Every structure is written in structure tokens, then in C-alpha cells.
Short mmCIF file of C-alpha atoms and ligand atoms in Angstrom, two decimals:
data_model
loop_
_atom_site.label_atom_id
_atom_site.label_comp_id
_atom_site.label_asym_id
_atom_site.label_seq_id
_atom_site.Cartn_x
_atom_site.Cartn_y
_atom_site.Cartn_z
CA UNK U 1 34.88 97.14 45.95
CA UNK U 2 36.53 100.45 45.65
CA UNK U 3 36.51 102.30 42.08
CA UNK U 4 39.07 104.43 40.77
CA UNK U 5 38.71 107.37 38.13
CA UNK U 6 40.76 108.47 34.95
CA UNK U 7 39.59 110.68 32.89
CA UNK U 8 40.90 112.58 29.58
CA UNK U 9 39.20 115.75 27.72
CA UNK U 10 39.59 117.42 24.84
CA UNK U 11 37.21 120.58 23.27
CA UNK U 12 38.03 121.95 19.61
CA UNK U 13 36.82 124.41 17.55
CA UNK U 14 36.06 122.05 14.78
CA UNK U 15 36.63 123.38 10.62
CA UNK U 16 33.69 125.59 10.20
CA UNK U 17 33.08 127.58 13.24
CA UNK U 18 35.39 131.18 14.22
CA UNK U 19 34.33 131.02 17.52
CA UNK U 20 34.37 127.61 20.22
CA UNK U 21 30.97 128.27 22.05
CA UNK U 22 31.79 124.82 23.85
CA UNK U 23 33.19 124.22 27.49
CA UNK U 24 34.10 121.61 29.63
CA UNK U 25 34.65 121.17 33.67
CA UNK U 26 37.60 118.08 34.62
CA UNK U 27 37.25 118.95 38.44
CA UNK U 28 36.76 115.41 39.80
CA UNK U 29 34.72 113.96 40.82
CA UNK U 30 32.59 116.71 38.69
CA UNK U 31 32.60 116.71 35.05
CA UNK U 32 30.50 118.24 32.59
CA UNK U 33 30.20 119.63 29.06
CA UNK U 34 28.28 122.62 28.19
CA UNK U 35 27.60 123.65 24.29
CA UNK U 36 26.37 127.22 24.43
CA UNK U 37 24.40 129.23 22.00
CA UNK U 38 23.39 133.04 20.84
CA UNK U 39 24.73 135.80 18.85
CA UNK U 40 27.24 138.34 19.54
CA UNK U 41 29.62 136.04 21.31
CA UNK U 42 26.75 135.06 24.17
CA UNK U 43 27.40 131.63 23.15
CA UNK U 44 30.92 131.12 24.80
CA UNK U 45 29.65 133.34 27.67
CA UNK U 46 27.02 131.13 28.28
CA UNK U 47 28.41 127.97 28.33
CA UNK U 48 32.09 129.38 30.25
CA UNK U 49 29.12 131.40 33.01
CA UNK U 50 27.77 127.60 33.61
CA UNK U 51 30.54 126.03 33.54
CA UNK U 52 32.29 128.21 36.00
CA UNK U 53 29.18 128.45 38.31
CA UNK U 54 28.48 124.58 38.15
CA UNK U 55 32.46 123.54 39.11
CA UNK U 56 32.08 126.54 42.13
CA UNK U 57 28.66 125.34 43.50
CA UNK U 58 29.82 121.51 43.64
CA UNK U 59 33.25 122.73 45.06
CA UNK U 60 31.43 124.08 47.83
CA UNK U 61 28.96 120.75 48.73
CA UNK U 62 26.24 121.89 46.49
CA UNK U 63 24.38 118.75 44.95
CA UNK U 64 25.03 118.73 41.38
CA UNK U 65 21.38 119.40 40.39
CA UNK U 66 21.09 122.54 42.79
CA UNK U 67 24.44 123.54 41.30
CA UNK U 68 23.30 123.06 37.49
CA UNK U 69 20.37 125.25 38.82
CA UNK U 70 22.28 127.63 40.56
CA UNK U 71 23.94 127.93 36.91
CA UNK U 72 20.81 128.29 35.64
CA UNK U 73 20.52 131.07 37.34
CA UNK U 74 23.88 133.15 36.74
CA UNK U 75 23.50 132.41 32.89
CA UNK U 76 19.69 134.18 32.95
CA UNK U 77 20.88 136.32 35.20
CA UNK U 78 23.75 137.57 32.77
CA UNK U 79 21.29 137.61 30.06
CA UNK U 80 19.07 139.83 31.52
CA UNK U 81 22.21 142.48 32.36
CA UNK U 82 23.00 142.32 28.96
CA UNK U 83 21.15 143.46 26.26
CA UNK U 84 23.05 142.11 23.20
CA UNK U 85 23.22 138.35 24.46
CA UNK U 86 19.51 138.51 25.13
CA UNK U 87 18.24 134.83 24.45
CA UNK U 88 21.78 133.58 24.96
CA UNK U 89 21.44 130.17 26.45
CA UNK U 90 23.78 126.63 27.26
CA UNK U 91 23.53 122.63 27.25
CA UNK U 92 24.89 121.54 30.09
CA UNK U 93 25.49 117.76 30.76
CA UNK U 94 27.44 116.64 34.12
CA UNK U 95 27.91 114.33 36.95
CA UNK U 96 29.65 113.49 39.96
CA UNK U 97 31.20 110.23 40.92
CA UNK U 98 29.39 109.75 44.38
CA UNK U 99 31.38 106.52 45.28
CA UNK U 100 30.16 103.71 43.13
CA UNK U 101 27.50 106.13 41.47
CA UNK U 102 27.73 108.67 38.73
CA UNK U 103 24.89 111.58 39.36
CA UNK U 104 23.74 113.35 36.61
CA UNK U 105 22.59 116.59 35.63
CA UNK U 106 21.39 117.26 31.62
CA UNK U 107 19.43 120.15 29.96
CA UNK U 108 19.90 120.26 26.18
CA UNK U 109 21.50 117.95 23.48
CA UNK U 110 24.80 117.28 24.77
CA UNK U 111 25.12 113.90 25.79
CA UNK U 112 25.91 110.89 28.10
CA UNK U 113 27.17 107.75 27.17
CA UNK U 114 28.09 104.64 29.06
CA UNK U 115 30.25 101.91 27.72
CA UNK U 116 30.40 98.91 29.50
CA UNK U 117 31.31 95.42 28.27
CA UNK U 118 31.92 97.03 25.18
CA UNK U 119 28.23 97.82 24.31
CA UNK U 120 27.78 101.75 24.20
CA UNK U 121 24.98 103.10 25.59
CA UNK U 122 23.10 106.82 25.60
CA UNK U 123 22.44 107.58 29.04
CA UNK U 124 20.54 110.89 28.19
CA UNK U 125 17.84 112.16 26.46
CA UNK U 126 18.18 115.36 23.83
CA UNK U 127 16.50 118.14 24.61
CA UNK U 128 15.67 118.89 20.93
CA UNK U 129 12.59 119.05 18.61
CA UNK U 130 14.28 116.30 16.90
CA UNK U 131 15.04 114.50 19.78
CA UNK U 132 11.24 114.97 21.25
CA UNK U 133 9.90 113.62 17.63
CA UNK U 134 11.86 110.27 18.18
CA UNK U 135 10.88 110.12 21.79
CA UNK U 136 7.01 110.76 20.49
CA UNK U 137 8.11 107.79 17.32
CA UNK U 138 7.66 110.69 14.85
CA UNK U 139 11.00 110.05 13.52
CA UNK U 140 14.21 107.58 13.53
CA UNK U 141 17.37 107.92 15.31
CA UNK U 142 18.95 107.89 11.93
CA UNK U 143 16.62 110.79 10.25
CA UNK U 144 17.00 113.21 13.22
CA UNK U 145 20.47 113.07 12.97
CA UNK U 146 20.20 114.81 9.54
CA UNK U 147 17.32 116.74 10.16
CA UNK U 148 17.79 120.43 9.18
CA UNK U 149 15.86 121.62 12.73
CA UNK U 150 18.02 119.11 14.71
CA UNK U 151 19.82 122.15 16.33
CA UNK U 152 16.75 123.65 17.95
CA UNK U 153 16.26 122.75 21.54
CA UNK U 154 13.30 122.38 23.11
CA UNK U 155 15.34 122.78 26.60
CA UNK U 156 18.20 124.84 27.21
CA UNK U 157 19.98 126.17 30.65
CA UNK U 158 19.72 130.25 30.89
CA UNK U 159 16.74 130.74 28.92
CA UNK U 160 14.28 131.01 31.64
CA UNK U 161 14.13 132.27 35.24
CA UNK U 162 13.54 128.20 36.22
CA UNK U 163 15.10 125.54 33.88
CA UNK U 164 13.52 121.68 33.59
CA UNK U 165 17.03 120.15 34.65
CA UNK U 166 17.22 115.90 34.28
CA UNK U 167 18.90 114.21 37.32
CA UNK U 168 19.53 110.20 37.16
CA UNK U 169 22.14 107.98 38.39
CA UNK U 170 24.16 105.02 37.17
CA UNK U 171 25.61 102.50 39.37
CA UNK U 172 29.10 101.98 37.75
CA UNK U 173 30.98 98.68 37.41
CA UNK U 174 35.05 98.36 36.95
CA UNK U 175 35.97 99.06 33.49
CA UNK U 176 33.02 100.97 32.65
CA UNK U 177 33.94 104.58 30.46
CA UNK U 178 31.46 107.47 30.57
CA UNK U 179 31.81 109.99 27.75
CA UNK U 180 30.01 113.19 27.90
CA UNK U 181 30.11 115.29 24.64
CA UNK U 182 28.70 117.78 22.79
CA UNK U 183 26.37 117.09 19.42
CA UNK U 184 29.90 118.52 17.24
CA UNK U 185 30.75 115.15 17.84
CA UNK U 186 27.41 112.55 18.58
CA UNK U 187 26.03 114.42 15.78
CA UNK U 188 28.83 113.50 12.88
CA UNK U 189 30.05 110.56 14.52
CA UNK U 190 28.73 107.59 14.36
CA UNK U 191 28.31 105.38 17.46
CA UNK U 192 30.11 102.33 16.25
CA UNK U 193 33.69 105.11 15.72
CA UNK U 194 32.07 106.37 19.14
CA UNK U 195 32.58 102.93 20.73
CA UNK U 196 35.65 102.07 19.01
CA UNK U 197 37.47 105.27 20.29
CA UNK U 198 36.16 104.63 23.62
CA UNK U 199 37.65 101.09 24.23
CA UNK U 200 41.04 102.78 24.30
CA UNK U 201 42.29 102.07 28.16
CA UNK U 202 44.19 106.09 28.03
CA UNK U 203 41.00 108.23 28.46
CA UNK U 204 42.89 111.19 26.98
CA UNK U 205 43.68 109.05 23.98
CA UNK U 206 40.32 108.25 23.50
CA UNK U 207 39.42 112.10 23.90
CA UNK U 208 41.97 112.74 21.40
CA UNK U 209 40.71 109.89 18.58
CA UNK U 210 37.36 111.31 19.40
CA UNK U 211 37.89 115.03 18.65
CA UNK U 212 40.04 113.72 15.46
CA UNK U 213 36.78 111.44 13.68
CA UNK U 214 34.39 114.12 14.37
CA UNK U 215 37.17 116.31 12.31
CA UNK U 216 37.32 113.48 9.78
CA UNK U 217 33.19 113.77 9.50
CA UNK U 218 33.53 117.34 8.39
CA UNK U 219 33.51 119.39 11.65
CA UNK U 220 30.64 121.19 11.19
CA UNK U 221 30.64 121.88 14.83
CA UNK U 222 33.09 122.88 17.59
CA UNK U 223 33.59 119.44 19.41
CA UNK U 224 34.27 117.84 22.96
CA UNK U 225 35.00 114.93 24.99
CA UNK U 226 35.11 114.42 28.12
CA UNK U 227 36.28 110.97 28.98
CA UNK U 228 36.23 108.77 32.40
CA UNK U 229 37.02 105.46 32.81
CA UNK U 230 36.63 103.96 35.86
CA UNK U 231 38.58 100.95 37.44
CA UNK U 232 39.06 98.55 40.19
CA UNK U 233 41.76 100.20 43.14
CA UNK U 234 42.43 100.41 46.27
CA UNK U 235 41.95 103.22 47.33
CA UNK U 236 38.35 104.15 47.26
CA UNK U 237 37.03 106.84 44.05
CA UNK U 238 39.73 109.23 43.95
CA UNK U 239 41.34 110.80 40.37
CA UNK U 240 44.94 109.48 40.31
CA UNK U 241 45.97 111.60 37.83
CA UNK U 242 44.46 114.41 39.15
CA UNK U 243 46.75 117.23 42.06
CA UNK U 244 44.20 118.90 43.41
CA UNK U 245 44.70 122.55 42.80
CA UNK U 246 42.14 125.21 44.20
CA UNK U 247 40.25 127.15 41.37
CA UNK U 248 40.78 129.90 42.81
CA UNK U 249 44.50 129.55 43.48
CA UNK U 250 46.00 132.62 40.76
CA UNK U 251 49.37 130.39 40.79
CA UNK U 252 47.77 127.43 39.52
CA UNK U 253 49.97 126.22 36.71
CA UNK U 254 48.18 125.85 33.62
CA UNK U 255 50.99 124.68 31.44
CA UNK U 256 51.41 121.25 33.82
CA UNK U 257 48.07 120.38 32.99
CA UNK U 258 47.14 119.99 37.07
CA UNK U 259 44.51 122.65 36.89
CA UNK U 260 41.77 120.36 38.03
CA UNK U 261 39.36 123.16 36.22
CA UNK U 262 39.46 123.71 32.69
CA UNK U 263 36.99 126.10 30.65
CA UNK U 264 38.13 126.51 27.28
CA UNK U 265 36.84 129.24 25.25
CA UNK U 266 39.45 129.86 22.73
CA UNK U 267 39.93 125.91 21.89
CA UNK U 268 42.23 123.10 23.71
CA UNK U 269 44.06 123.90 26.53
CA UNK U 270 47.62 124.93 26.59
CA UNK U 271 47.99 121.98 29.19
CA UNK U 272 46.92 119.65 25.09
CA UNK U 273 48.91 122.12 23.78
CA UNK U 274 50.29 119.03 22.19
CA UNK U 275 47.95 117.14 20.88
CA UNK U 276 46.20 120.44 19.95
CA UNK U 277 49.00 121.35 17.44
CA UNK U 278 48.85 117.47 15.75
CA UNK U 279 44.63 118.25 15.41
CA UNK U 280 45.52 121.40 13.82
CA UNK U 281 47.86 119.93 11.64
CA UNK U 282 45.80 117.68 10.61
CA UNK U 283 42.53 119.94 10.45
CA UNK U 284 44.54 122.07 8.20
CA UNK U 285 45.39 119.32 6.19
CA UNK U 286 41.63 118.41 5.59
CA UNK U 287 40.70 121.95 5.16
CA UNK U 288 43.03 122.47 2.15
CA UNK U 289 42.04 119.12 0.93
CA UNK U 290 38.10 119.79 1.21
CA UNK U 291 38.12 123.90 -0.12
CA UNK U 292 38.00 124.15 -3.54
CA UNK U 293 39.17 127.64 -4.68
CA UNK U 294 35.17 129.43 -4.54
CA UNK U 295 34.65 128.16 -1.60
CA UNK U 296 38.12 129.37 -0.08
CA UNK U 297 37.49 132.82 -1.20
CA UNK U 298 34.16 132.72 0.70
CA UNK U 299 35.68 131.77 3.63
CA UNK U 300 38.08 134.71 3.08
CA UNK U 301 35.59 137.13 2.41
CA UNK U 302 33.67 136.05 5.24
CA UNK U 303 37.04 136.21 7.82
CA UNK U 304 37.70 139.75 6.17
CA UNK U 305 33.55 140.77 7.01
CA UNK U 306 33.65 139.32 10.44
CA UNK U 307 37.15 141.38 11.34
CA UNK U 308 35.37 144.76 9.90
CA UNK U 309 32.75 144.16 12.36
CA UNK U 310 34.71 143.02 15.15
CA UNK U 311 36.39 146.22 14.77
CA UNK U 312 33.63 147.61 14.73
CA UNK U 313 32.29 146.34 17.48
CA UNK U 314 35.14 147.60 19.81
CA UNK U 315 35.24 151.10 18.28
CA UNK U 316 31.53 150.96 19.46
CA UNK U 317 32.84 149.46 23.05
CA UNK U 318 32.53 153.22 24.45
CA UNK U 319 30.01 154.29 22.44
CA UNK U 320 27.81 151.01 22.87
CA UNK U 321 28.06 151.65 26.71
CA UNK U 322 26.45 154.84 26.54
CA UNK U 323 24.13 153.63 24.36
CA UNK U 324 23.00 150.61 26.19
CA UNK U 325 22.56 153.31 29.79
CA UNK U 326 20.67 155.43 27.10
CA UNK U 327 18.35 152.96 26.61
CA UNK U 328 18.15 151.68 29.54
CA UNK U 329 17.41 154.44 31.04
CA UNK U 330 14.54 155.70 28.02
CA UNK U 331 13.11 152.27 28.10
CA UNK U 332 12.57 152.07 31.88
CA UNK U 333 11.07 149.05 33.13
CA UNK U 334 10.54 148.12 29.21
CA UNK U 335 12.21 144.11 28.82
CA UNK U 336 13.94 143.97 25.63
CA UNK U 337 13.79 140.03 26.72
CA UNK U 338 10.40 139.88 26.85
CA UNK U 339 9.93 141.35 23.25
CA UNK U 340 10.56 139.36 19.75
CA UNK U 341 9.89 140.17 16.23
CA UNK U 342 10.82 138.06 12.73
CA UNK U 343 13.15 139.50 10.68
CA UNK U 344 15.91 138.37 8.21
CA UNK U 345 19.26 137.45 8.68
CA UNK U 346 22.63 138.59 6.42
CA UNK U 347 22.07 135.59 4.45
CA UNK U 348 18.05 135.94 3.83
CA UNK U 349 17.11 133.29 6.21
CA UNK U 350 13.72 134.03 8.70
CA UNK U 351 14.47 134.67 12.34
CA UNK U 352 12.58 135.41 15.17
CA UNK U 353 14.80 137.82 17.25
CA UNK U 354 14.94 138.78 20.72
CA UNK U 355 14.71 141.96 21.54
CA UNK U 356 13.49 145.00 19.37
CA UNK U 357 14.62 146.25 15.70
CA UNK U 358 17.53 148.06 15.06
CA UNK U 359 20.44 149.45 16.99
CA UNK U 360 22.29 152.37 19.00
CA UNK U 361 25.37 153.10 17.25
CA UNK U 362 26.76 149.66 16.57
CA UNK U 363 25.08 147.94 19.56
CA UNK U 364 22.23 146.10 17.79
CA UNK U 365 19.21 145.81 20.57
CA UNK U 366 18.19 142.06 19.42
CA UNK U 367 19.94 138.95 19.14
CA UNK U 368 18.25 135.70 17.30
CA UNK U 369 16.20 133.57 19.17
CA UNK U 370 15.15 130.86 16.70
CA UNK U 371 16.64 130.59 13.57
CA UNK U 372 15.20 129.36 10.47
CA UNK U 373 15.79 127.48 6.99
CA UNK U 374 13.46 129.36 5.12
CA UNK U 375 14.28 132.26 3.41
CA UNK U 376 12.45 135.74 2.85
CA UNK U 377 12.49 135.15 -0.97
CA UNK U 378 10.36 131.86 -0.71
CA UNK U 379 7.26 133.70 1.37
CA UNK U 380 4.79 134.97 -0.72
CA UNK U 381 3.81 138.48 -0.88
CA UNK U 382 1.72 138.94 1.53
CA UNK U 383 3.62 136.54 4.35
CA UNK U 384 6.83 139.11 3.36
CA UNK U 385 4.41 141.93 4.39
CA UNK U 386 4.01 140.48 7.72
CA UNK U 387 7.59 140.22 8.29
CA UNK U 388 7.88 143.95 6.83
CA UNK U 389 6.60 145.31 9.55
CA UNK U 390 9.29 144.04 12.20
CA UNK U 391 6.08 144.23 14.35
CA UNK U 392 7.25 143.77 18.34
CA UNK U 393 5.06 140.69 19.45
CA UNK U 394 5.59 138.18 22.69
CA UNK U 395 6.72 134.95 22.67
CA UNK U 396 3.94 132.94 22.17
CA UNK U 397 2.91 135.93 19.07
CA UNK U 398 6.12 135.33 17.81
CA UNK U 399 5.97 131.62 17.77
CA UNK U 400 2.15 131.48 16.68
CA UNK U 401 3.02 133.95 13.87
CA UNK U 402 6.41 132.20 12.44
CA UNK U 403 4.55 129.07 12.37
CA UNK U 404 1.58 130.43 10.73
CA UNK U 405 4.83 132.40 7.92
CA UNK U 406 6.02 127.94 7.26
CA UNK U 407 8.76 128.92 9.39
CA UNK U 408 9.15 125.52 10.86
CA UNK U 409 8.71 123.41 7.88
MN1 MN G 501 27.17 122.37 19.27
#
């Protein structure tokens, strides 16, 4: 029996985020989803630096776990060269159709499913707290998905020199869809909308309904599908849809949609340019029914503060280069990625922070590393002292220390 492969993929920025930190790979038979995360834009770096290195490293024969590690790899790697996306970090969830068998690769929440006679089921585990507490029966399904922490990962790809990557396998039957996504949509959606969307035979449909009820949840999240549905043909696995077009190949059309490698950064692709506009439409259309008028000029305020800074930022571009040689070159062998301290964030909220206080210019020298609910207001006197004194601590200090401040609660 020969199998053959369809698949459909959509990422969006979702109705509360400026920035889509997700990224997907349609370069069959690899696909994969990677959610990335950190400060000063290290989030979409992250998660486009996998992505990229994962589709090269299988286009050249590399297994797909050797190829998630190589990404591993080029995501620390770019950490380390840059001091402002220090702690930046990426899920990364992906497989390969290896004739009848999808091989995975996971690290982080982003997740697997398989739906097959029309029951849906998780193939991966999250790499959470959260997700560890209902693996340890500490809490339900249900409760984690609503859990203030349930954004924390206990696992991420990038954050170490060596990353604790899952590999399994599923033998795949005819009429079988895999859907890997990111939590913007497992998290609001639930799995019975999941499932529904899913039974749709057009895998870009499905993508599309997808993207549209985690919208419909509230969006909290940028959001992505990545759908494949596999069927009996003749043929052996091979993409149908799919011309094969070299990455690499600058005269790759993007606008025909036959760019078998997509990472989108700035939201859909123009190749959805289509069904892009229609979610748009419609996002605005939610938007403008959900913002009340404070809440509007919040989100105005806010757009206005983030363009001051992003002006900011690249009026510091020259200046933050010098800066960041200055530094480099005054703090010698000194690892502003080994070093942490808690602080406070805009909004009042504890953080522990990589890197050390302050900045050069604009170029701050930390980014946040774990970020939590609790605010500086609600420590006591004393506990506020401790975070005073921006003390530089390692890791393990840092974690010992925020744990000891209720951090975690
Ligand atoms: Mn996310």
C-alpha cells in the first residue's frame, strides 16, 4: 500500500500580539512548527533560525532528530552572539513522512495530533510546568489549560548548549490527518472544534477553519496549523500538490504558492494572501466588536509606546553596535548568559532576567528569562529589598531566590 500526502498551513498573528514569534516549515516530506520566545524581537529569530536550520539539515539527508539538534545548535549559538536576545529560545515540533511512517521530533509545547477514524489524538507531550504537573497527576488536562504558569516551559530548543529533543514514530493508515500546531491554537481551542476542523478532506481548509476558531476564542496568541492528510495512491509518499522548488533557488516564486519552504515572520504568506485578507477581515471585525472604548485607547497608547521605542531602537542601531563591542570588549570572557538577576517589568510584574542591569545607550544588556504573575507591590518589605538590589546571581541563585520571593505561586 502506497500513501500519498496533502498538506495545508496557515500561521497568524492572532488579536493581541504586535509581533508573530511563530514559524512553520511545508517542505515535504518535512514539516514542523516552531513557537519562539524572548524579548527584543529574539522570539521570531528564534523560531525563523530553527526553522530555517531544521528544513536545510533534512534537505541535505540529515535525520530529523540530528537536524532538530543541529537547530539546537544555531539558535544557542545566535544567542550567545547576541547580547540582547540572551535567553531567547523556540518549540519546535516536526516530522518526516518516511514511507508509511511519520518521524518525529518535539521540544516544547507545540503539539502533535493524529486523527484517525475520526478520534483525535495528542501524539506529544508538553514540555511545560503545566504539562509536567498533569504528567506527575498534579493537575487536569482541563485546569492546565487555564493555568496562569501554563506558558513556562520546562524544555525549550536554544536554551542550552545540548537540548532533551523527543523522537517517536507513528505508523500511518489511509485517511489519517496529522496536525502540528502551536499552543495559540491547542491552548484556546478546544479539541472537539480541533477534530471537527480536521475532518475537512482540503487540508488547507482545515488550516484555514483552524486559524479562524482559535480567532473566535480570543486570540490571545499568534496561531498555526500545519495540516497533512494522508491517502491511499499510487504512486508511493510523494506531495501532489507540492513542485519542488530548491530553497535556495532566489527565483523561487513566492506569489504561486510552490515555495516548498515557508517561514513566516510577519504573518501568512503572500502565497494565503487570500485567505489572509478574509482572517483579517474578520479579526478586525471581532476586534471592534470585543474593544470597548478604554480598552481601545490602551491599545493605542501602547502601539504609540512601542513605535517610540522602536524608533528608538534603530536610532540606537549605530550606537548599540559600539556599545555592544564596548562591552564586549570591557567584559572579556565575562557571560552576560551565564548571569541573572530579578527585577521588574514596565507593568510591575517580577522577572528574573538574563543578563546584567541596565543598558549602553538604548541597548539594554538583559532580556527576561522567566516571567512572573506576581507583582513588586504584593512582596513585603523586606522581599522588595531583595529585589532592590538587582544583585547578579546564577541560575540556580536566581531560581532558588525567586522561589524563596513566592515568585512561582
Ligand atoms: Mn505561543
Amino acid at each position: 500500500m502506497t500513501l500519498v500526502a496533502r498538506h495545508g498551513a496557515l500561521t497568524d498573528i492572532g488579536l493581541h500580539r504586535k509581533t508573530n514569534e511563530d514559524a512553520y516549515v511545508v517542505q515535504p516530506p518535512l514539516y514542523a512548527v516552531c513557537d519562539g520566545m524572548g524579548g527584543a524581537n529574539a522570539g521570531e529569530v528564534a523560531s525563523a533560525t530553527a526553522a530555517e536550520t531544521l528544513a536545510a539539515e533534512v534537505a541535505r539527508g540529515t535525520p530529523i532528530l540530528a537536524a532538530a539538534e543541529e537547530a539546537n545548535a544555531a539558535v544557542y549559538r545566535h544567542a550567545r552572539q547576541n547580547l540582547e536576545q540572551t535567553g531567547m529560545g523556540t518549540t519546535l515540533t516536526a516530522f518526516v513522512l518516511e514511507g508509511r511512517t511519520a518521524r518525529f521530533a518535539h521540544i516544547g509545547d507545540s503539539r502533535a495530533y493524529l486523527l484517525r477514524d475520526g478520534e483525535l489524538r495528542r501524539l506529544s507531550d508538553d514540555h511545560s510546568l503545566v504539562g509536567e504537573m498533569v504528567r506527575e497527576g498534579r493537575l487536569t488536562e482541563e485546569e492546565a489549560a487555564v493555568h496562569p504558569h501554563r506558558s513556562i516551559l520546562s524544555r525549550a530548543l536554544g536554551t542550552e548548549p545540548a537540548a532533551r529533543i523527543d523522537e517517536f514514530t507513528e505508523d500511518l493508515l489511509p485517511g489519517d490527518v496529522l496536525l502540528l500546531c502551536s499552543d495559540g491554537l491547542s491552548g484556546p481551542v478546544p479539541a472537539d472544534a480541533i477534530k471537527l476542523a480536521l475532518t475537512r478532506s482540503d487540508p488547507q481548509a482545515a488550516a484555514e477553519r483552524l486559524i479562524l476558531e482559535a480567532r473566535k476564542a480570543g486570540g490571545p496568541d499568534n496561531i498555526t496549523a500545519v495540516v497533512v492528510r494522508v491517502d491511499e495512491g499510487p504512486h508511493g509518499v510523494e506531495d501532489e500538490e507540492t513542485t519542488l522548488v530548491q530553497p535556495a533557488d532566489p527565483e523561487a516564486d513566492v506569489a504561486t504558492g510552490e515555495l516548498p519552504f515557508v517561514v513566516d515572520d510577519d504573518g501568512p504568506s503572500t502565497s494565503k494572501a487570500d485567505a489572509a485578507d478574509a482572517l483579517a477581515a474578520e479579526a478586525a471585525a471581532l476586534r471592534a466588536e470585543q474593544a470597548d472604548a478604554p480598552s481601545a485607547r490602551a491599545a493605542v497608547a501602547e502601539e504609540a509606546q512601542r513605535r517610540r521605542r522602536r524608533v528608538l531602537r534603530r536610532l540606537g542601531v549605530v550606537a548599540g553596535v559600539l556599545a555592544a563591542l564596548v562591552v564586549v570588549l570591557a567584559a572579556g570572557a565575562f557571560y552576560l548568559s551565564t548571569v541573572f538577576f530579578i527585577g521588574v517589568e514596565d507593568d510591575g510584574s517580577l522577572a528574573i532576567y538574563s543578563g546584567v542591569p541596565g543598558e549602553v545607550g538604548p541597548v539594554p544588556l538583559h532580556a527576561v528569562y522567566r516571567r512572573s504573575v506576581v507583582t513588586y507591590d504584593s512582596l513585603s518589605p523586606s522581599a522588595r529589598t531583595v529585589v532592590d538590589e538587582r544583585r547578579l546571581r546564577d541560575r540556580e541563585d536566581a531560581m532558588d531566590v525567586s522561589r524563596q520571593l513566592g515568585m512561582w505561586p
